Structures are given as C-alpha cells and as structure tokens.
Amino acid sequence: MKKNIAVLISGSGTNLQSIIDKTESGYLPITIRCVISDRMDAYGLIRARNHNIPAFFIDPGKFQKREEYEAEILNILTEHEVELVVLAGYMLLLTPHFINRYQNRIINIHPALLPSFPGTDGYGDAWRYGVKVSGCTVHFVDSGCDTGPIILQGVNPIRKDDTFESFKERGLSIEHEVLPEAIKLYCEGRLRIEGRKVRILEK
Ligand code: GRF
C-alpha cells in the first residue's frame, strides 16, 4: 500500500525534486498528495506543479497566531489524507499542537550532523567552525529545534580543496539520497522509536 505524504518546503525544493524523482522511478512507495510552502516565491511550488502535485502557499503573515496558520495547513493535510509529513527545507518551527497531531509522523532533514549545528544555517555554521567531517541528519520531529530521534545520517568529509560552495553542493546531493532512504524505511514500517534511538528493522 502506498503511503500518502505531504512535503513542506520554504525554498528551492531540490530535496522535494529528489522525492518526486524517486517516486516516479518506483523507488518510493508513496503518493505525494500535496506540497505546502510558507513562501510565495519558493521554487519548489513550481517543481510540484510541473509534476501535477497540488501545491499551496500559505502565508504565515496573514495570521495573528502561529496556531491559526498551522490550522490551515492541518486542514489541507486532513483533506489530502496525509499519513506522513516530510519537512524538506521548511524553515519554520512547528508548534507542539501540530507535532502532537502528527506525533512520530513528521520527519525533517537537517544539513549537519546533529546534535552539532542545529538551527537555520547548518552548512554555514559547520563550515565556519572548521569541522573536518559534516553531513546531514534525518530525524523525527519533536517539540525542540532539531532534537528528535535520529533516523539516518549521511557523512560529508571536508576536502582540502573545498570551497563553501563545493562543500554545500556535495552536502545537498547527499541529502537527496538520505532523505528518500529514510522515507522508504518509514513506509516499509521498519522504524521503531525506542526512547532517543530509532531502531531499523531488517526486511
Ligand atoms: C537543505 O539544505 C535543507 O536541509 C535545509 O535547507 C535546504 C533546502 O534545500 N534545511 P531545498 O529547498 O531542498 O533545495
């Protein structure tokens, strides 16, 4: 059975594109029911529409309270019978209300090896710090900022001749493999959350 997923984005949507491509190739047993952005100019909205995926821009600025904004998102998720929410470059923090509604059914990709460099600029923070190894982390979302149980991590060793751009470009292409792999494991029912740890069951 295919799982219904929603992808929340804020920007270019290259991670969304990799999910779309891996769905169309048959690697991912999912239907992308909708894409939602908090930014009108997010290029990911165009990527979604190019593949006939319903794409919504919900303006957080239109609402007095964050809960009201999220209520609008939750309505769309309910209408589209969404079972898993994937945050792919979605830059806003979700409220506990939203997280409780989709408890253990929201996953996020973060562009650093958590718990190092949480927050909005994982690549920049890791690069400026001078780490020798960085990468990305896919995790379940809890009410903290990038603190939920870790599903998978991808490793990106810094090369001697790297510039920030080459480091980031390679990092993004690692994200494009790791996020779909985590979605696949979720859809196959192979993830067990045990406290802070996520156990991956054999096939
Ligand atoms: C990715 O690095 C993601 O991990 C981060 O924002 C970037 C979004 O990229 N939080 P894209 O919109 O998927 O191209």
PDB file of C-alpha atoms and ligand atoms in Angstrom:
ATOM      1  CA  MET A   1       0.000   0.000   0.000  1.00  0.00           C
ATOM      2  CA  LYS A   2       1.306   3.409  -0.952  1.00  0.00           C
ATOM      3  CA  LYS A   3       1.589   5.972   1.826  1.00  0.00           C
ATOM      4  CA  ASN A   4       0.197   9.437   1.376  1.00  0.00           C
ATOM      5  CA  ILE A   5       2.772  12.069   2.132  1.00  0.00           C
ATOM      6  CA  ALA A   6       2.911  15.864   2.240  1.00  0.00           C
ATOM      7  CA  VAL A   7       6.118  17.795   1.724  1.00  0.00           C
ATOM      8  CA  LEU A   8       6.568  21.158   3.452  1.00  0.00           C
ATOM      9  CA  ILE A   9       9.115  23.497   1.894  1.00  0.00           C
ATOM     10  CA  SER A  10      10.373  27.069   2.078  1.00  0.00           C
ATOM     11  CA  GLY A  11      12.754  27.303  -0.836  1.00  0.00           C
ATOM     12  CA  SER A  12      14.270  25.837  -3.936  1.00  0.00           C
ATOM     13  CA  GLY A  13      12.921  22.352  -3.308  1.00  0.00           C
ATOM     14  CA  THR A  14      15.831  20.247  -4.531  1.00  0.00           C
ATOM     15  CA  ASN A  15      15.016  17.714  -1.801  1.00  0.00           C
ATOM     16  CA  LEU A  16      11.411  17.748  -2.969  1.00  0.00           C
ATOM     17  CA  GLN A  17      12.659  17.096  -6.508  1.00  0.00           C
ATOM     18  CA  SER A  18      14.617  14.062  -5.365  1.00  0.00           C
ATOM     19  CA  ILE A  19      11.492  12.704  -3.626  1.00  0.00           C
ATOM     20  CA  ILE A  20       9.452  13.305  -6.795  1.00  0.00           C
ATOM     21  CA  ASP A  21      12.089  11.612  -8.990  1.00  0.00           C
ATOM     22  CA  LYS A  22      12.406   8.619  -6.678  1.00  0.00           C
ATOM     23  CA  THR A  23       8.625   8.283  -6.540  1.00  0.00           C
ATOM     24  CA  GLU A  24       8.307   8.365 -10.310  1.00  0.00           C
ATOM     25  CA  SER A  25      11.123   5.801 -10.672  1.00  0.00           C
ATOM     26  CA  GLY A  26       9.230   3.441  -8.335  1.00  0.00           C
ATOM     27  CA  TYR A  27      11.871   3.534  -5.540  1.00  0.00           C
ATOM     28  CA  LEU A  28       9.479   5.209  -3.090  1.00  0.00           C
ATOM     29  CA  PRO A  29       6.124   3.532  -2.359  1.00  0.00           C
ATOM     30  CA  ILE A  30       4.341   6.845  -1.803  1.00  0.00           C
ATOM     31  CA  THR A  31       1.884   9.284  -3.280  1.00  0.00           C
ATOM     32  CA  ILE A  32       2.888  12.911  -2.819  1.00  0.00           C
ATOM     33  CA  ARG A  33      -0.564  14.269  -2.055  1.00  0.00           C
ATOM     34  CA  CYS A  34       0.437  17.901  -1.635  1.00  0.00           C
ATOM     35  CA  VAL A  35       3.276  20.375  -1.241  1.00  0.00           C
ATOM     36  CA  ILE A  36       2.909  23.333   1.101  1.00  0.00           C
ATOM     37  CA  SER A  37       5.178  26.369   1.332  1.00  0.00           C
ATOM     38  CA  ASP A  38       5.308  29.286   3.745  1.00  0.00           C
ATOM     39  CA  ARG A  39       6.924  31.372   0.987  1.00  0.00           C
ATOM     40  CA  MET A  40       5.215  32.503  -2.171  1.00  0.00           C
ATOM     41  CA  ASP A  41       8.455  32.554  -4.194  1.00  0.00           C
ATOM     42  CA  ALA A  42       9.577  29.038  -3.225  1.00  0.00           C
ATOM     43  CA  TYR A  43      10.676  27.395  -6.469  1.00  0.00           C
ATOM     44  CA  GLY A  44       9.580  24.049  -5.024  1.00  0.00           C
ATOM     45  CA  LEU A  45       5.962  25.112  -5.683  1.00  0.00           C
ATOM     46  CA  ILE A  46       6.753  25.212  -9.406  1.00  0.00           C
ATOM     47  CA  ARG A  47       8.543  21.850  -9.235  1.00  0.00           C
ATOM     48  CA  ALA A  48       5.401  20.350  -7.655  1.00  0.00           C
ATOM     49  CA  ARG A  49       3.050  21.874 -10.233  1.00  0.00           C
ATOM     50  CA  ASN A  50       5.312  20.632 -13.047  1.00  0.00           C
ATOM     51  CA  HIS A  51       4.500  17.136 -11.805  1.00  0.00           C
ATOM     52  CA  ASN A  52       0.779  17.799 -11.249  1.00  0.00           C
ATOM     53  CA  ILE A  53       1.112  17.752  -7.486  1.00  0.00           C
ATOM     54  CA  PRO A  54      -1.277  20.121  -5.675  1.00  0.00           C
ATOM     55  CA  ALA A  55       0.881  22.943  -4.316  1.00  0.00           C
ATOM     56  CA  PHE A  56      -0.210  25.518  -1.750  1.00  0.00           C
ATOM     57  CA  PHE A  57       1.325  28.729  -0.490  1.00  0.00           C
ATOM     58  CA  ILE A  58       0.021  29.559   2.980  1.00  0.00           C
ATOM     59  CA  ASP A  59       1.177  32.979   4.143  1.00  0.00           C
ATOM     60  CA  PRO A  60       2.092  32.924   7.844  1.00  0.00           C
ATOM     61  CA  GLY A  61       1.924  36.730   7.810  1.00  0.00           C
ATOM     62  CA  LYS A  62      -1.844  36.576   7.252  1.00  0.00           C
ATOM     63  CA  PHE A  63      -2.488  35.104  10.689  1.00  0.00           C
ATOM     64  CA  GLN A  64      -2.323  36.605  14.167  1.00  0.00           C
ATOM     65  CA  LYS A  65      -1.230  33.369  15.771  1.00  0.00           C
ATOM     66  CA  ARG A  66       1.036  30.581  14.584  1.00  0.00           C
ATOM     67  CA  GLU A  67      -1.661  28.047  15.587  1.00  0.00           C
ATOM     68  CA  GLU A  68      -4.119  29.662  13.163  1.00  0.00           C
ATOM     69  CA  TYR A  69      -1.616  29.438  10.338  1.00  0.00           C
ATOM     70  CA  GLU A  70      -0.930  25.815  11.156  1.00  0.00           C
ATOM     71  CA  ALA A  71      -4.677  25.070  11.364  1.00  0.00           C
ATOM     72  CA  GLU A  72      -4.843  25.974   7.691  1.00  0.00           C
ATOM     73  CA  ILE A  73      -2.012  23.532   6.940  1.00  0.00           C
ATOM     74  CA  LEU A  74      -3.625  20.825   9.082  1.00  0.00           C
ATOM     75  CA  ASN A  75      -6.884  21.236   7.107  1.00  0.00           C
ATOM     76  CA  ILE A  76      -5.035  20.627   3.854  1.00  0.00           C
ATOM     77  CA  LEU A  77      -3.284  17.583   5.323  1.00  0.00           C
ATOM     78  CA  THR A  78      -6.612  16.152   6.513  1.00  0.00           C
ATOM     79  CA  GLU A  79      -8.311  16.828   3.181  1.00  0.00           C
ATOM     80  CA  HIS A  80      -5.499  15.001   1.402  1.00  0.00           C
ATOM     81  CA  GLU A  81      -5.470  12.114   3.906  1.00  0.00           C
ATOM     82  CA  VAL A  82      -1.789  12.647   4.629  1.00  0.00           C
ATOM     83  CA  GLU A  83      -0.097   9.958   6.711  1.00  0.00           C
ATOM     84  CA  LEU A  84       3.468  11.271   6.814  1.00  0.00           C
ATOM     85  CA  VAL A  85       4.693  14.870   6.792  1.00  0.00           C
ATOM     86  CA  VAL A  86       8.169  15.469   5.363  1.00  0.00           C
ATOM     87  CA  LEU A  87       9.908  18.741   6.154  1.00  0.00           C
ATOM     88  CA  ALA A  88      12.285  19.323   3.241  1.00  0.00           C
ATOM     89  CA  GLY A  89      13.908  22.683   3.771  1.00  0.00           C
ATOM     90  CA  TYR A  90      10.894  24.030   5.681  1.00  0.00           C
ATOM     91  CA  MET A  91      12.318  26.853   7.746  1.00  0.00           C
ATOM     92  CA  LEU A  92       9.621  27.443  10.391  1.00  0.00           C
ATOM     93  CA  LEU A  93       9.385  25.628  13.708  1.00  0.00           C
ATOM     94  CA  LEU A  94       6.171  23.679  14.216  1.00  0.00           C
ATOM     95  CA  THR A  95       4.127  24.240  17.372  1.00  0.00           C
ATOM     96  CA  PRO A  96       3.585  21.402  19.877  1.00  0.00           C
ATOM     97  CA  HIS A  97      -0.082  21.322  18.790  1.00  0.00           C
ATOM     98  CA  PHE A  98       0.882  20.445  15.222  1.00  0.00           C
ATOM     99  CA  ILE A  99       3.519  17.963  16.362  1.00  0.00           C
ATOM    100  CA  ASN A 100       1.012  16.197  18.645  1.00  0.00           C
ATOM    101  CA  ARG A 101      -1.478  15.885  15.781  1.00  0.00           C
ATOM    102  CA  TYR A 102       1.167  14.065  13.722  1.00  0.00           C
ATOM    103  CA  GLN A 103       3.151  12.510  16.539  1.00  0.00           C
ATOM    104  CA  ASN A 104       6.043  10.394  15.200  1.00  0.00           C
ATOM    105  CA  ARG A 105       4.738  11.020  11.683  1.00  0.00           C
ATOM    106  CA  ILE A 106       6.826  14.107  10.866  1.00  0.00           C
ATOM    107  CA  ILE A 107      10.405  13.816   9.625  1.00  0.00           C
ATOM    108  CA  ASN A 108      12.907  16.551   8.906  1.00  0.00           C
ATOM    109  CA  ILE A 109      16.189  16.795   7.015  1.00  0.00           C
ATOM    110  CA  HIS A 110      18.842  18.924   8.670  1.00  0.00           C
ATOM    111  CA  PRO A 111      22.059  19.887   6.855  1.00  0.00           C
ATOM    112  CA  ALA A 112      24.532  18.977   9.610  1.00  0.00           C
ATOM    113  CA  LEU A 113      25.424  16.026  11.801  1.00  0.00           C
ATOM    114  CA  LEU A 114      23.122  16.629  14.761  1.00  0.00           C
ATOM    115  CA  PRO A 115      23.401  17.398  17.597  1.00  0.00           C
ATOM    116  CA  SER A 116      26.078  19.657  16.114  1.00  0.00           C
ATOM    117  CA  PHE A 117      24.924  22.827  14.413  1.00  0.00           C
ATOM    118  CA  PRO A 118      21.141  22.836  14.845  1.00  0.00           C
ATOM    119  CA  GLY A 119      19.205  25.864  13.582  1.00  0.00           C
ATOM    120  CA  THR A 120      18.783  27.578  10.270  1.00  0.00           C
ATOM    121  CA  ASP A 121      22.329  27.584   8.850  1.00  0.00           C
ATOM    122  CA  GLY A 122      23.798  24.106   9.300  1.00  0.00           C
ATOM    123  CA  TYR A 123      26.164  24.367   6.321  1.00  0.00           C
ATOM    124  CA  GLY A 124      27.408  27.848   7.209  1.00  0.00           C
ATOM    125  CA  ASP A 125      27.827  27.046  10.898  1.00  0.00           C
ATOM    126  CA  ALA A 126      29.752  23.803  10.246  1.00  0.00           C
ATOM    127  CA  TRP A 127      31.956  25.434   7.600  1.00  0.00           C
ATOM    128  CA  ARG A 128      32.826  28.453   9.743  1.00  0.00           C
ATOM    129  CA  TYR A 129      33.553  26.234  12.749  1.00  0.00           C
ATOM    130  CA  GLY A 130      36.136  24.395  10.683  1.00  0.00           C
ATOM    131  CA  VAL A 131      34.912  20.825  11.153  1.00  0.00           C
ATOM    132  CA  LYS A 132      36.664  18.099   9.129  1.00  0.00           C
ATOM    133  CA  VAL A 133      33.530  15.984   8.720  1.00  0.00           C
ATOM    134  CA  SER A 134      29.994  17.194   8.291  1.00  0.00           C
ATOM    135  CA  GLY A 135      26.857  15.769   6.717  1.00  0.00           C
ATOM    136  CA  CYS A 136      23.114  15.642   7.169  1.00  0.00           C
ATOM    137  CA  THR A 137      20.605  14.140   9.542  1.00  0.00           C
ATOM    138  CA  VAL A 138      17.078  12.874   9.026  1.00  0.00           C
ATOM    139  CA  HIS A 139      15.137  12.758  12.276  1.00  0.00           C
ATOM    140  CA  PHE A 140      11.655  12.526  13.689  1.00  0.00           C
ATOM    141  CA  VAL A 141      10.382  15.928  14.738  1.00  0.00           C
ATOM    142  CA  ASP A 142       9.732  16.616  18.398  1.00  0.00           C
ATOM    143  CA  SER A 143       8.993  19.946  20.035  1.00  0.00           C
ATOM    144  CA  GLY A 144      12.651  21.015  20.221  1.00  0.00           C
ATOM    145  CA  CYS A 145      14.723  22.617  17.481  1.00  0.00           C
ATOM    146  CA  ASP A 146      16.314  19.723  15.535  1.00  0.00           C
ATOM    147  CA  THR A 147      16.288  17.491  18.625  1.00  0.00           C
ATOM    148  CA  GLY A 148      14.125  14.495  17.675  1.00  0.00           C
ATOM    149  CA  PRO A 149      15.278  10.858  17.407  1.00  0.00           C
ATOM    150  CA  ILE A 150      17.727  10.318  14.548  1.00  0.00           C
ATOM    151  CA  ILE A 151      16.734   8.005  11.705  1.00  0.00           C
ATOM    152  CA  LEU A 152      19.722   8.265   9.359  1.00  0.00           C
ATOM    153  CA  GLN A 153      22.807  10.398   8.857  1.00  0.00           C
ATOM    154  CA  GLY A 154      24.907  10.955   5.750  1.00  0.00           C
ATOM    155  CA  VAL A 155      28.570  11.871   6.052  1.00  0.00           C
ATOM    156  CA  ASN A 156      30.312  14.607   4.096  1.00  0.00           C
ATOM    157  CA  PRO A 157      34.069  14.805   4.821  1.00  0.00           C
ATOM    158  CA  ILE A 158      35.568  18.209   4.017  1.00  0.00           C
ATOM    159  CA  ARG A 159      38.167  18.045   1.220  1.00  0.00           C
ATOM    160  CA  LYS A 160      41.384  20.045   1.159  1.00  0.00           C
ATOM    161  CA  ASP A 161      40.356  21.948  -1.963  1.00  0.00           C
ATOM    162  CA  ASP A 162      36.739  22.562  -0.907  1.00  0.00           C
ATOM    163  CA  THR A 163      35.156  25.966  -1.109  1.00  0.00           C
ATOM    164  CA  PHE A 164      31.991  26.629   0.851  1.00  0.00           C
ATOM    165  CA  GLU A 165      30.075  26.199  -2.406  1.00  0.00           C
ATOM    166  CA  SER A 166      31.612  22.819  -3.294  1.00  0.00           C
ATOM    167  CA  PHE A 167      31.131  21.596   0.293  1.00  0.00           C
ATOM    168  CA  LYS A 168      27.482  22.635   0.246  1.00  0.00           C
ATOM    169  CA  GLU A 169      26.800  21.252  -3.225  1.00  0.00           C
ATOM    170  CA  ARG A 170      28.161  17.834  -2.256  1.00  0.00           C
ATOM    171  CA  GLY A 171      26.218  18.022   1.014  1.00  0.00           C
ATOM    172  CA  LEU A 172      22.971  18.681  -0.830  1.00  0.00           C
ATOM    173  CA  SER A 173      23.488  15.735  -3.137  1.00  0.00           C
ATOM    174  CA  ILE A 174      23.979  13.542  -0.036  1.00  0.00           C
ATOM    175  CA  GLU A 175      20.710  14.944   1.381  1.00  0.00           C
ATOM    176  CA  HIS A 176      18.995  13.901  -1.843  1.00  0.00           C
ATOM    177  CA  GLU A 177      19.894  10.259  -1.157  1.00  0.00           C
ATOM    178  CA  VAL A 178      19.452  10.123   2.623  1.00  0.00           C
ATOM    179  CA  LEU A 179      16.001  11.724   2.893  1.00  0.00           C
ATOM    180  CA  PRO A 180      14.341   9.354   0.370  1.00  0.00           C
ATOM    181  CA  GLU A 181      16.041   6.392   2.055  1.00  0.00           C
ATOM    182  CA  ALA A 182      14.531   7.429   5.412  1.00  0.00           C
ATOM    183  CA  ILE A 183      11.098   7.903   3.824  1.00  0.00           C
ATOM    184  CA  LYS A 184      11.370   4.422   2.335  1.00  0.00           C
ATOM    185  CA  LEU A 185      12.244   2.879   5.704  1.00  0.00           C
ATOM    186  CA  TYR A 186       9.295   4.662   7.281  1.00  0.00           C
ATOM    187  CA  CYS A 187       6.908   3.479   4.572  1.00  0.00           C
ATOM    188  CA  GLU A 188       8.127  -0.085   4.919  1.00  0.00           C
ATOM    189  CA  GLY A 189       7.296   0.088   8.643  1.00  0.00           C
ATOM    190  CA  ARG A 190      10.935  -0.556   9.549  1.00  0.00           C
ATOM    191  CA  LEU A 191      11.476   2.279  12.045  1.00  0.00           C
ATOM    192  CA  ARG A 192      10.957   1.729  15.787  1.00  0.00           C
ATOM    193  CA  ILE A 193      11.406   4.661  18.132  1.00  0.00           C
ATOM    194  CA  GLU A 194      12.903   3.446  21.412  1.00  0.00           C
ATOM    195  CA  GLY A 195      13.452   6.495  23.612  1.00  0.00           C
ATOM    196  CA  ARG A 196      16.074   8.644  21.890  1.00  0.00           C
ATOM    197  CA  LYS A 197      17.023   5.875  19.497  1.00  0.00           C
ATOM    198  CA  VAL A 198      15.470   4.725  16.267  1.00  0.00           C
ATOM    199  CA  ARG A 199      15.934   1.007  15.598  1.00  0.00           C
ATOM    200  CA  ILE A 200      15.919  -0.008  11.935  1.00  0.00           C
ATOM    201  CA  LEU A 201      14.299  -3.391  11.477  1.00  0.00           C
ATOM    202  CA  GLU A 202      15.653  -5.881   8.969  1.00  0.00           C
ATOM    203  CA  LYS A 203      13.470  -6.593   5.953  1.00  0.00           C
TER     204      LYS A 203
HETATM  205  C1  GRF B   1      18.586  21.939   2.597  1.00  0.00           C
HETATM  206  O1  GRF B   1      19.953  22.045   2.885  1.00  0.00           O
HETATM  207  C2  GRF B   1      17.837  21.547   3.833  1.00  0.00           C
HETATM  208  O2  GRF B   1      18.468  20.566   4.598  1.00  0.00           O
HETATM  209  C3  GRF B   1      17.849  22.885   4.515  1.00  0.00           C
HETATM  210  O3  GRF B   1      17.504  23.810   3.517  1.00  0.00           O
HETATM  211  C4  GRF B   1      17.986  23.324   2.312  1.00  0.00           C
HETATM  212  C5  GRF B   1      16.805  23.257   1.421  1.00  0.00           C
HETATM  213  O4  GRF B   1      17.116  22.835   0.185  1.00  0.00           O
HETATM  214  N1  GRF B   1      17.269  22.978   5.754  1.00  0.00           N
HETATM  215  P1  GRF B   1      15.994  22.547  -0.873  1.00  0.00           P
HETATM  216  O5  GRF B   1      14.868  23.565  -0.728  1.00  0.00           O
HETATM  217  O6  GRF B   1      15.514  21.134  -0.681  1.00  0.00           O
HETATM  218  O7  GRF B   1      16.707  22.721  -2.179  1.00  0.00           O
END
